């Protein structure tokens, strides 16, 4: 079983990016103890070394979804700032949410396209109406339809129609990828500070350690 989790420091101060790295380390440790595999898929680094503004992780193994759910929501890392000794704030918030998933790219195959000869008007229309050289091409998986009558030969219009469908499908895939990216960034703005589902703290040092 595999699931994904997007952890974000939102628009918080640099301590939140630090908190994210600490929470990620804690999550990984807990996941390993439970026999899970935690893999970093994408990351946006913070301003300081070893910190993150956001991290997308893949969690694999038995009960991966239940484990991810236990880390979903507002998370709090409770510790003094490592950068500003004068601040009294100790609670640094991070959000963790299931991300929008990338849609698989559409595989374009000519076998998925229905080609039908048709007649259209326009310049030279009389000849084309008699010869039915125009092409109506329908891509069955997506429902996209194009009609091409640029050329006087059916074969040329067929080629143009297939190229046009291929480009429109590629454009649709690109638009879908942009939508997923936008949805992921929206998570950065949805961080709610306070009422965390988990509060984690640094492990106390043992005496003499």
N, CA and C of each residue as an Amber inpcrd file, in Angstrom:
protein
   627
   0.8490000  -1.1900000   0.0000000   0.0000000   0.0000000   0.0000000
   0.8900000   1.2470000   0.0000000   0.5250000   2.1990000  -0.8200000
   1.3150000   3.4280000  -0.9360000   0.4070000   4.6410000  -0.8600000
   0.8470000   5.6560000  -0.1520000   0.1140000   6.9120000  -0.0820000
   1.1120000   8.0580000  -0.0470000   0.6150000   9.2770000  -0.2260000
   1.4890000  10.4530000  -0.2830000   1.0440000  11.4750000   0.7560000
   2.0010000  12.2800000   1.1980000   1.7190000  13.3330000   2.1660000
   2.5540000  14.5510000   1.7870000   1.9000000  15.7120000   1.7380000
   2.5980000  16.9670000   1.4560000   2.6890000  17.7630000   2.7440000
   3.9160000  18.0140000   3.1960000   4.1520000  18.7850000   4.4150000
   4.6060000  20.1840000   4.0250000   4.0170000  21.2070000   4.6390000
   4.3180000  22.5870000   4.2530000   4.4750000  23.4790000   5.4720000
   5.4480000  24.3800000   5.3780000   5.6370000  25.3970000   6.4200000
   4.7670000  26.6140000   6.1550000   3.9740000  26.5590000   5.1000000
   3.1140000  27.6810000   4.7690000   3.9220000  28.9430000   4.5120000
   3.4120000  30.0590000   4.9860000   4.1150000  31.3380000   4.8330000
   4.6990000  31.7960000   6.1680000   4.9520000  30.8070000   7.0300000
   5.4810000  31.1140000   8.3460000   6.9400000  31.5430000   8.2990000
   7.4890000  31.9450000   9.4350000   8.8910000  32.3930000   9.5020000
   9.8470000  31.2300000   9.2770000  11.1410000  31.5400000   9.2510000
  12.1550000  30.5240000   8.9570000  12.1450000  29.3940000   9.9850000
  11.6790000  29.6720000  11.1910000  11.5870000  28.6160000  12.1940000
  10.6020000  27.5240000  11.7720000   9.5720000  27.9070000  11.0060000
   8.6040000  26.9010000  10.5510000   9.2540000  25.9490000   9.5490000
  10.1430000  26.4830000   8.7090000  10.8790000  25.6210000   7.7740000
  11.8120000  24.6890000   8.5450000  12.3750000  25.1960000   9.6250000
  13.1960000  24.3560000  10.4940000  12.3370000  23.3000000  11.1850000
  11.1700000  23.7260000  11.6650000  10.2590000  22.7920000  12.3210000
   9.8410000  21.6760000  11.3730000   9.6320000  22.0260000  10.1050000
   9.2440000  21.0070000   9.1330000  10.3250000  19.9310000   9.0220000
  11.5880000  20.3570000   8.9840000  12.6750000  19.3760000   8.8740000
  12.7330000  18.4850000  10.1130000  12.4630000  19.0740000  11.2930000
  12.4650000  18.2860000  12.5250000  11.3020000  17.2950000  12.5470000
  10.1400000  17.7540000  12.1220000   8.9660000  16.8880000  12.0930000
   9.1270000  15.7760000  11.0560000   9.7360000  16.1050000   9.9230000
   9.9810000  15.0950000   8.9020000  10.9090000  14.0080000   9.4440000
  11.9380000  14.4230000  10.1740000  12.8590000  13.4590000  10.7740000
  12.1170000  12.5690000  11.7780000  11.2370000  13.1740000  12.5690000
  10.4710000  12.4190000  13.5570000   9.5110000  11.4450000  12.8570000
   8.8590000  11.9350000  11.8010000   7.9380000  11.0740000  11.0410000
   8.6760000   9.8760000  10.4470000   9.8470000  10.1300000   9.8610000
  10.6200000   9.0380000   9.2710000  11.0020000   7.9980000  10.3130000
  11.4460000   8.4780000  11.4650000  11.8380000   7.5520000  12.5210000
  10.6830000   6.6760000  12.9640000   9.5300000   7.2850000  13.1510000
   8.3540000   6.5270000  13.5650000   7.9320000   5.5550000  12.4700000
   8.0070000   6.0190000  11.2100000   7.6320000   5.1490000  10.0980000
   8.5310000   3.9290000   9.9890000   9.8350000   4.1220000  10.1430000
  10.7840000   3.0040000  10.0730000  10.5110000   1.9990000  11.1830000
  10.2100000   2.4970000  12.3820000   9.9100000   1.5850000  13.4930000
   8.6620000   0.7530000  13.2260000   7.7740000   1.2800000  12.4000000
   6.5510000   0.5460000  12.0620000   6.6980000  -0.2530000  10.7800000
   7.9180000  -0.3260000  10.2580000   8.1770000  -1.1400000   9.0800000
   7.7640000  -0.5020000   7.7750000   7.6220000   0.8220000   7.7590000
   7.2230000   1.5410000   6.5570000   8.4400000   2.1040000   5.8310000
   8.2570000   2.3680000   4.5500000   9.2940000   3.0100000   3.7510000
   8.8610000   4.4350000   3.4600000   9.6850000   5.4020000   3.8310000
   9.3890000   6.8140000   3.6220000  10.3730000   7.3540000   2.5950000
   9.8600000   7.8430000   1.4780000  10.7180000   8.3620000   0.4110000
  10.3480000   9.8050000   0.1100000  11.3610000  10.6440000  -0.0490000
  11.1470000  12.0450000  -0.4190000  11.0160000  12.1370000  -1.9270000
   9.8880000  12.6800000  -2.3880000   9.6150000  12.7710000  -3.8250000
  10.0140000  14.1430000  -4.3590000   9.5900000  15.1900000  -3.6790000
   9.9070000  16.5590000  -4.0820000  10.1700000  17.3780000  -2.8200000
  10.9190000  18.4520000  -2.9700000  11.1750000  19.3180000  -1.8150000
  11.4980000  20.7250000  -2.2880000  11.0130000  21.6940000  -1.5270000
  11.3870000  23.0970000  -1.7290000  12.1790000  23.5080000  -0.4930000
  13.4780000  23.7940000  -0.6370000  14.3040000  24.0970000   0.5380000
  13.9470000  25.4450000   1.1570000  14.2640000  25.5640000   2.4400000
  14.0870000  26.8350000   3.1290000  15.2920000  27.7260000   2.9220000
  15.2920000  28.8690000   3.5770000  16.3970000  29.8140000   3.4320000
  17.6730000  29.3190000   4.1040000  17.5360000  28.4790000   5.0990000
  18.6950000  27.9670000   5.8250000  18.9450000  26.5100000   5.4730000
  20.1960000  26.1130000   5.5480000  20.5800000  24.7480000   5.1880000
  19.8410000  23.7330000   6.0490000  19.3640000  22.6850000   5.3830000
  18.7000000  21.6100000   6.1050000  17.2620000  21.8710000   6.4630000
  16.6790000  22.9950000   5.9860000  15.2790000  23.3020000   6.2630000
  14.4690000  23.2150000   4.9800000  13.1360000  23.1190000   5.1500000
  12.2520000  22.9550000   3.9970000  11.0350000  23.8600000   4.1190000
  10.6590000  24.4480000   2.9740000   9.3630000  25.1250000   2.9140000
   8.2620000  24.1000000   2.6770000   8.5590000  23.0750000   1.9030000
   7.5870000  22.0010000   1.6950000   8.3170000  20.7410000   1.2600000
   7.7090000  19.5960000   1.5640000   8.2510000  18.2950000   1.1820000
   7.0900000  17.3790000   0.8220000   7.2190000  16.7150000  -0.3020000
   6.2490000  15.6990000  -0.7020000   6.8930000  14.3420000  -0.4640000
   6.2360000  13.4900000   0.3410000   6.8040000  12.1860000   0.6700000
   5.8670000  11.0630000   0.2350000   6.4760000   9.9350000  -0.0760000
   5.7380000   8.7170000  -0.4010000   5.8930000   7.7390000   0.7580000
   4.7780000   7.2070000   1.2410000   4.7830000   6.2840000   2.3680000
   4.2790000   4.9370000   1.8700000   5.0940000   3.9110000   2.0320000
   4.7510000   2.5860000   1.5160000   4.8480000   1.5480000   2.6200000
   3.9350000   0.5830000   2.5620000   3.9640000  -0.4970000   3.5280000
   2.5820000  -0.7670000   4.1050000   2.5170000  -1.7770000   4.9680000
   1.2510000  -2.1320000   5.6100000   0.7770000  -0.9680000   6.4910000
  -0.4960000  -0.6460000   6.3660000  -1.0990000   0.4510000   7.1480000
  -0.4830000   1.8110000   6.8360000   0.0270000   1.9830000   5.6030000
   0.6080000   3.2730000   5.2310000  -0.4250000   4.3920000   5.3220000
  -1.6720000   4.1050000   4.9100000  -2.7060000   5.1400000   4.9280000
  -3.0560000   5.5460000   6.3610000  -3.1370000   4.5730000   7.2580000
  -3.4450000   4.8930000   8.6530000  -2.3190000   5.7040000   9.2760000
  -1.0800000   5.3520000   8.9410000   0.0590000   6.1090000   9.4580000
   0.0210000   7.5440000   8.9400000  -0.2230000   7.7140000   7.6210000
  -0.2990000   9.0640000   7.0470000  -1.4190000   9.8610000   7.7050000
  -2.5530000   9.1960000   7.9690000  -3.6830000   9.8930000   8.5960000
  -3.3200000  10.3970000   9.9820000  -2.4680000   9.6620000  10.6940000
  -2.0760000  10.0760000  12.0450000  -1.1600000  11.3040000  12.0180000
  -0.6270000  11.6190000  10.8440000   0.2280000  12.7940000  10.6790000
  -0.4450000  13.8750000   9.8320000  -1.7160000  13.7300000   9.5610000
  -2.4260000  14.6820000   8.7020000  -3.1030000  15.7640000   9.5310000
  -2.8820000  17.0080000   9.1340000  -3.4730000  18.1400000   9.8360000
  -2.3960000  19.1300000  10.2460000  -2.7070000  19.9580000  11.2110000
  -1.7310000  20.9180000  11.7260000  -0.8040000  20.2120000  12.7140000
   0.5020000  20.3530000  12.4940000   1.5150000  19.7630000  13.3630000
   2.2770000  20.8820000  14.0680000   2.6910000  20.6310000  15.2850000
   3.4190000  21.6470000  16.0460000   4.7550000  21.0850000  16.5150000
   5.8240000  21.8170000  16.2340000   7.1320000  21.4980000  16.7980000
   7.3740000  22.5010000  17.9130000   7.5040000  21.9830000  19.1260000
   7.5890000  22.8420000  20.3110000   9.0320000  22.8900000  20.8040000
   9.6750000  24.0080000  20.5380000  11.0730000  24.1850000  20.9320000
  11.4570000  25.6480000  20.7320000  12.4450000  26.1440000  21.4800000
  12.8970000  27.5290000  21.2810000  13.4750000  27.7060000  19.8740000
  13.3950000  28.9200000  19.3700000  13.9660000  29.2300000  18.0630000
  15.4720000  29.0180000  18.0750000  15.9900000  28.3440000  17.0500000
  17.4440000  28.1860000  16.9710000  18.1180000  29.4090000  16.3450000
  17.3120000  30.3630000  15.8890000  17.8500000  31.5160000  15.1680000
  17.7080000  32.8250000  15.9240000  16.6890000  32.9280000  16.7760000
  16.4200000  34.1880000  17.4650000  16.3000000  33.9110000  18.9610000
  17.3490000  34.1830000  19.6730000  17.3650000  33.8810000  21.1090000
  16.4230000  34.7860000  21.9010000  16.0870000  35.9390000  21.3310000
  15.2690000  36.8870000  22.0680000  13.7830000  36.6090000  22.0200000
  13.3440000  35.7430000  21.1160000  11.9070000  35.5070000  21.0020000
  11.4580000  34.4610000  22.0100000  10.2860000  34.7020000  22.5820000
   9.7760000  33.7500000  23.5570000   8.8960000  32.6830000  22.9420000
   8.6580000  32.7860000  21.6630000   7.7730000  31.8300000  20.9990000
   8.4430000  30.4640000  20.9030000   7.6600000  29.4120000  21.1990000
   8.1900000  28.0530000  21.1330000   7.3500000  27.1230000  20.2500000
   6.2180000  27.5900000  19.7960000   5.3470000  26.7460000  18.9760000
   5.4770000  27.1290000  17.5010000   5.9020000  26.1840000  16.6890000
   6.1070000  26.4200000  15.2660000   5.2450000  25.4210000  14.4940000
   4.3830000  25.9550000  13.6280000   3.3470000  25.1240000  13.0130000
   3.6640000  24.7530000  11.5720000   3.2530000  23.5440000  11.2360000
   3.4170000  22.9620000   9.8940000   2.1090000  22.2710000   9.5480000
   1.7660000  22.2090000   8.2900000   0.5830000  21.4570000   7.8760000
   1.0000000  20.2510000   7.0450000   0.2480000  19.1840000   7.1580000
   0.4840000  17.9780000   6.3610000  -0.8640000  17.5180000   5.7970000
  -0.9230000  17.3920000   4.4720000  -2.1770000  17.0470000   3.8100000
  -1.9170000  16.0880000   2.6570000  -2.8910000  15.2300000   2.3300000
  -2.7580000  14.4270000   1.1100000  -2.7430000  15.3670000  -0.0930000
  -1.7950000  15.2380000  -0.9890000  -1.7130000  16.1720000  -2.1170000
  -2.6080000  15.7580000  -3.2730000  -2.8670000  16.7090000  -4.1390000
  -3.4690000  16.3790000  -5.4260000  -2.4800000  15.5010000  -6.1790000
  -2.9810000  14.4440000  -6.7930000  -2.1050000  13.5270000  -7.4970000
  -1.9700000  13.9230000  -8.9580000  -0.7770000  13.7190000  -9.4950000
  -0.5530000  13.9720000 -10.9170000  -1.3390000  12.9700000 -11.7440000
  -2.0800000  13.4810000 -12.7100000  -2.7920000  12.5870000 -13.6120000
  -1.7970000  11.9830000 -14.6040000  -1.9270000  10.6960000 -14.8940000
  -0.9990000  10.0980000 -15.8620000  -1.1790000  10.7410000 -17.2240000
  -0.1000000  10.9280000 -17.9750000  -0.2240000  11.5320000 -19.3020000
  -1.0750000  10.6770000 -20.2200000  -1.8120000  11.3280000 -21.0830000
  -2.6570000  10.6230000 -22.0400000  -1.8050000  10.0190000 -23.1490000
  -1.9560000   8.7450000 -23.3550000  -1.2470000   8.0760000 -24.4450000
  -2.0600000   8.2140000 -25.7230000  -1.4940000   8.9130000 -26.6990000
  -2.2120000   9.1280000 -27.9500000  -1.9360000   7.9790000 -28.9050000
  -3.0050000   7.3340000 -29.3400000  -2.8920000   6.2520000 -30.3190000
  -3.8890000   6.5000000 -31.4420000  -3.4220000   6.3500000 -32.6530000
  -4.3130000   6.5560000 -33.7980000  -5.4820000   5.5810000 -33.7690000
  -5.2720000   4.4000000 -33.1600000  -6.3480000   3.4130000 -33.0870000
  -7.5240000   3.9140000 -32.2520000  -7.2730000   4.9280000 -31.4070000
  -8.3330000   5.4870000 -30.5710000  -9.0820000   6.6240000 -31.2550000
  -8.7410000   6.8890000 -32.5090000  -9.3540000   8.0040000 -33.2370000
 -10.2700000   7.4660000 -34.3450000 -11.4990000   7.9440000 -34.3340000
 -12.4520000   7.6140000 -35.4040000 -12.3530000   8.6840000 -36.4810000
 -12.0740000   8.2830000 -37.6980000 -11.9470000   9.2000000 -38.8320000
 -13.1370000   9.0190000 -39.7530000 -13.8100000  10.1170000 -40.0400000
 -14.9730000  10.0780000 -40.9180000 -14.8310000  11.1590000 -41.9760000
 -15.0710000  10.7940000 -43.2360000 -15.0700000  11.7850000 -44.3150000
 -16.3580000  12.5910000 -44.2460000 -16.2360000  13.8980000 -44.4610000
 -17.4280000  14.7390000 -44.4250000 -17.2890000  15.8640000 -45.4380000
 -18.3590000  16.6070000 -45.5990000 -18.3770000  17.7080000 -46.5590000
 -18.5340000  19.0260000 -45.8120000 -17.7820000  20.0140000 -46.2450000
 -17.8780000  21.3450000 -45.6500000 -17.9450000  22.3810000 -46.7450000
 -18.3430000  23.5890000 -46.3620000 -18.4000000  24.6770000 -47.3320000
 -17.1240000  25.4710000 -47.3180000 -17.2200000  26.7460000 -47.7030000
 -16.0380000  27.5940000 -47.7270000 -15.4440000  27.6590000 -49.1090000
 -14.3020000  28.3820000 -49.2690000 -13.6600000  28.4980000 -50.5760000
 -13.3520000  27.1120000 -51.1540000 -13.7040000  26.9570000 -52.3870000
 -13.4860000  25.6620000 -53.0050000 -14.4810000  24.6230000 -52.5380000
 -15.5100000  25.0750000 -51.8510000 -16.4500000  24.1610000 -51.2260000
 -17.1720000  23.2580000 -52.2020000 -17.4520000  23.7700000 -53.3900000
 -18.1990000  22.9460000 -54.3400000 -17.4280000  21.6640000 -54.6550000
 -16.1050000  21.8220000 -54.8950000 -15.2890000  20.6470000 -55.1900000
 -15.2450000  19.7170000 -53.9830000 -15.0870000  20.3090000 -52.7870000
 -14.9530000  19.4980000 -51.5850000 -16.2670000  18.7930000 -51.2610000
 -17.3870000  19.4440000 -51.5110000 -18.6670000  18.8080000 -51.2360000
 -18.8460000  17.5620000 -52.0830000 -18.4120000  17.6250000 -53.3020000
 -18.5590000  16.4740000 -54.1990000 -17.5980000  15.3610000 -53.7980000
 -16.3840000  15.7430000 -53.3730000 -15.3520000  14.7440000 -53.1170000
 -15.3340000  14.2600000 -51.6700000 -15.9770000  14.9930000 -50.7550000
 -15.9740000  14.6420000 -49.3360000 -14.5470000  14.4710000 -48.8120000
 -13.7320000  15.4890000 -49.0670000 -12.3310000  15.3800000 -48.6610000
 -12.0760000  15.8690000 -47.2350000 -13.0590000  16.5180000 -46.6260000
 -12.8810000  16.9890000 -45.2510000 -12.8710000  15.7960000 -44.2890000
 -12.3120000  16.0370000 -43.1000000 -12.1590000  14.9600000 -42.1180000
 -12.7480000  15.4000000 -40.7770000 -13.5230000  14.5130000 -40.2150000
 -13.9970000  14.6830000 -38.8320000 -13.3190000  13.5960000 -38.0040000
 -12.4870000  14.0230000 -37.0560000 -11.7190000  13.0770000 -36.2590000
 -12.1540000  13.1750000 -34.7980000 -12.4710000  12.0480000 -34.1920000
 -12.9250000  12.0000000 -32.8060000 -11.9890000  11.1070000 -31.9930000
 -11.4030000  11.6880000 -30.9430000 -10.5540000  10.9180000 -30.0360000
 -11.4610000  10.3440000 -28.9470000 -11.7280000   9.0430000 -29.0230000
 -12.7300000   8.4260000 -28.1620000 -12.4330000   8.5650000 -26.6610000
 -11.1980000   8.3270000 -26.1960000 -10.9570000   8.4180000 -24.7460000
 -11.2530000   9.7900000 -24.1460000 -10.9460000  10.8650000 -24.8700000
 -11.1310000  12.2130000 -24.3330000 -12.3940000  12.8910000 -24.8320000
 -12.9550000  12.3950000 -25.9470000 -14.1340000  13.0340000 -26.5260000
 -13.8180000  14.2420000 -27.3960000 -12.5290000  14.5500000 -27.5910000
 -12.1490000  15.6790000 -28.4390000 -12.5220000  15.4040000 -29.8900000
 -13.0250000  16.4460000 -30.5580000 -13.4240000  16.3340000 -31.9650000
 -12.8290000  17.4920000 -32.7490000 -12.2560000  17.2150000 -33.9050000
 -11.7830000  18.2670000 -34.8020000 -12.3060000  17.9850000 -36.2020000
 -12.5450000  19.0590000 -36.9310000 -12.9430000  18.9510000 -38.3400000
 -11.9280000  19.7270000 -39.1610000 -11.3460000  19.1000000 -40.1600000
 -10.3010000  19.7170000 -40.9670000 -10.6850000  19.6270000 -42.4380000
 -10.6280000  20.7780000 -43.1090000 -10.8870000  20.7910000 -44.5560000
  -9.9060000  21.7300000 -45.2570000  -8.6860000  21.8070000 -44.7110000
  -7.7010000  22.7400000 -45.2570000  -7.1920000  22.3190000 -46.6330000
  -7.1080000  21.0360000 -46.8700000  -6.5380000  20.5340000 -48.1110000
  -7.6150000  19.8810000 -48.9820000  -7.2730000  19.6800000 -50.2480000
  -8.2030000  19.0340000 -51.1690000  -8.0980000  17.5100000 -51.1350000
  -7.0750000  17.0240000 -50.4710000  -6.8950000  15.5730000 -50.3860000
  -7.2840000  15.0690000 -49.0070000  -8.0440000  13.9990000 -48.9920000
  -8.4930000  13.4080000 -47.7380000  -7.3080000  12.9990000 -46.8580000
  -6.2790000  12.4060000 -47.4550000  -5.1350000  11.9090000 -46.6820000
  -4.4040000  13.0450000 -45.9670000  -4.2950000  14.1970000 -46.6530000
  -3.6280000  15.3390000 -46.0250000  -4.4600000  15.8890000 -44.8690000
  -5.7670000  15.9880000 -45.0670000  -6.6340000  16.4580000 -43.9890000
  -6.6180000  15.4900000 -42.8040000  -6.5280000  14.2060000 -43.1230000
  -6.4670000  13.1980000 -42.0570000  -5.2020000  13.4020000 -41.2160000
  -4.0690000  13.6400000 -41.8810000  -2.8170000  13.8380000 -41.1700000
  -2.8880000  15.0900000 -40.2970000  -3.4470000  16.1690000 -40.8420000
  -3.5730000  17.4130000 -40.0950000  -4.4740000  17.2060000 -38.8710000
  -5.5680000  16.4720000 -39.0660000  -6.5070000  16.2320000 -37.9650000
  -5.8440000  15.4560000 -36.8320000  -5.0620000  14.4410000 -37.1790000
  -4.3760000  13.6510000 -36.1520000  -3.3570000  14.5020000 -35.3940000
  -2.6050000  15.3320000 -36.1300000  -1.6250000  16.2100000 -35.4730000
  -2.3250000  17.2090000 -34.5570000  -3.4610000  17.7240000 -35.0020000
  -4.2070000  18.6970000 -34.2060000  -4.7350000  18.0590000 -32.9200000
  -5.2580000  16.8510000 -33.0290000  -5.7360000  16.1480000 -31.8380000
  -4.5970000  15.8800000 -30.8650000  -3.4600000  15.4570000 -31.4080000
  -2.3080000  15.1590000 -30.5460000  -1.8780000  16.4100000 -29.7760000
  -1.8290000  17.5620000 -30.4730000  -1.4250000  18.8000000 -29.7970000
  -2.4300000  19.2060000 -28.7250000  -3.7220000  19.0580000 -29.0260000
  -4.7340000  19.4640000 -28.0490000  -4.7070000  18.5620000 -26.8150000
  -4.4120000  17.2980000 -27.0130000  -4.3160000  16.3850000 -25.8790000
  -3.1040000  16.7490000 -25.0240000  -1.9810000  17.0700000 -25.6680000
  -0.7880000  17.4840000 -24.9220000  -1.0640000  18.7660000 -24.1450000
  -1.7950000  19.6980000 -24.7640000  -2.1480000  20.9400000 -24.0770000
  -3.0580000  20.6580000 -22.8870000  -3.9800000  19.7060000 -23.0480000
  -4.8630000  19.3370000 -21.9460000  -4.0980000  18.7270000 -20.7860000
  -3.1170000  17.8750000 -21.1080000  -2.2840000  17.2800000 -20.0580000
  -1.4990000  18.3510000 -19.3200000  -0.9690000  19.3240000 -20.0640000
  -0.1940000  20.3970000 -19.4370000  -1.0890000  21.2390000 -18.5330000
  -2.3120000  21.5090000 -18.9820000  -3.2460000  22.2700000 -18.1500000
  -3.5840000  21.5030000 -16.8740000  -3.7140000  20.1810000 -16.9840000
  -4.0030000  19.3530000 -15.8070000  -2.8410000  19.3880000 -14.8310000
  -1.6080000  19.3630000 -15.3490000  -0.4350000  19.4270000 -14.4670000
  -0.3740000  20.7640000 -13.7500000  -0.6960000  21.8430000 -14.4680000
  -0.6940000  23.1630000 -13.8240000  -1.7490000  23.2410000 -12.7340000
  -2.9130000  22.6180000 -12.9800000  -3.9840000  22.6330000 -11.9910000
  -3.5660000  21.8860000 -10.7220000  -2.8570000  20.7740000 -10.8870000
  -2.3800000  20.0080000  -9.7320000  -1.3690000  20.8350000  -8.9420000
  -0.4560000  21.4990000  -9.6600000   0.5420000  22.3380000  -8.9910000
  -0.1290000  23.4610000  -8.2120000  -1.1430000  24.0820000  -8.8170000
  -1.8780000  25.1540000  -8.1400000  -2.5630000  24.6360000  -6.8900000
  -3.1650000  23.4490000  -7.0090000  -3.8540000  22.8650000  -5.8540000
  -2.8700000  22.5510000  -4.7340000  -1.6710000  22.0880000  -5.0950000
  -0.6700000  21.8000000  -4.0720000  -0.2320000  23.0720000  -3.3660000
  -0.0370000  24.1460000  -4.1340000   0.3900000  25.3960000  -3.5140000
  -0.6980000  25.9670000  -2.6280000  -1.9550000  25.6370000  -2.9300000
  -3.0500000  26.1420000  -2.0970000  -2.9310000  25.6120000  -0.6730000
  -2.3330000  24.4270000  -0.5300000  -2.1430000  23.8550000   0.7970000
  -1.2720000  24.7710000   1.6480000  -0.3100000  25.4540000   1.0030000
   0.5770000  26.3500000   1.7500000  -0.2120000  27.4650000   2.4270000
  -1.3270000  27.8420000   1.8300000  -2.1150000  28.9480000   2.3650000
  -3.2000000  28.4770000   3.3310000  -3.3200000  27.1720000   3.5140000
  -4.3790000  26.6360000   4.3580000  -3.8850000  26.2370000   5.7370000
  -2.6430000  26.5940000   6.0690000  -2.0890000  26.2510000   7.3720000
  -2.8330000  27.0060000   8.4630000  -3.4080000  26.2430000   9.3670000
  -4.1280000  26.8260000  10.5020000  -3.2570000  26.6700000  11.7480000
  -2.8390000  27.7760000  12.3260000  -1.9910000  27.7310000  13.5150000
  -2.8550000  27.5610000  14.7630000  -2.4570000  26.6420000  15.5970000
  -3.2320000  26.3310000  16.7780000  -4.0230000  25.0450000  16.5870000
  -4.4410000  24.4540000  17.6980000  -5.2120000  23.2120000  17.7160000
  -4.5550000  22.1210000  16.8650000  -3.2780000  21.8340000  17.1030000
  -2.5860000  20.8430000  16.2870000  -3.0560000  19.4210000  16.5920000
  -2.9520000  18.5390000  15.6060000  -3.2820000  17.1340000  15.8100000
  -2.1230000  16.4100000  16.4920000  -0.9250000  16.9790000  16.3860000
   0.2510000  16.4110000  17.0500000   1.1380000  17.5380000  17.5420000
   1.7180000  17.3470000  18.7100000   2.7370000  18.2510000  19.2360000
   3.9830000  17.4090000  19.4950000   5.0520000  17.7370000  18.7970000
   6.3090000  17.0000000  18.9520000   7.3580000  17.9170000  19.5650000
   8.2570000  17.3320000  20.3330000   9.3050000  18.0990000  21.0030000
  10.6500000  17.4020000  20.8010000  11.7410000  18.1300000  20.9350000
  13.0530000  17.4900000  20.8410000  13.1870000  16.4220000  21.9160000
  13.9010000  15.3470000  21.5990000  14.1330000  14.2960000  22.5670000
  15.0560000  14.8230000  23.6620000  14.6410000  14.7260000  24.9360000
  15.5040000  15.2440000  26.0260000  16.8470000  14.5150000  26.0430000
  17.8760000  15.2850000  26.2990000  19.2070000  14.6780000  26.3850000
  19.3440000  13.9460000  27.7170000  19.9830000  12.8050000  27.6420000
  20.2430000  12.0540000  28.8610000  21.3870000  12.7000000  29.6460000
  21.3210000  12.6450000  30.9460000  22.4230000  13.2190000  31.7510000
  23.7560000  12.6170000  31.3680000  24.7230000  13.4940000  31.0990000
  26.0410000  13.0370000  30.7010000  26.1320000  12.6430000  29.2510000
  24.9980000  12.8380000  28.4590000  25.0090000  12.4420000  27.0530000
  25.4940000  13.5450000  26.1830000
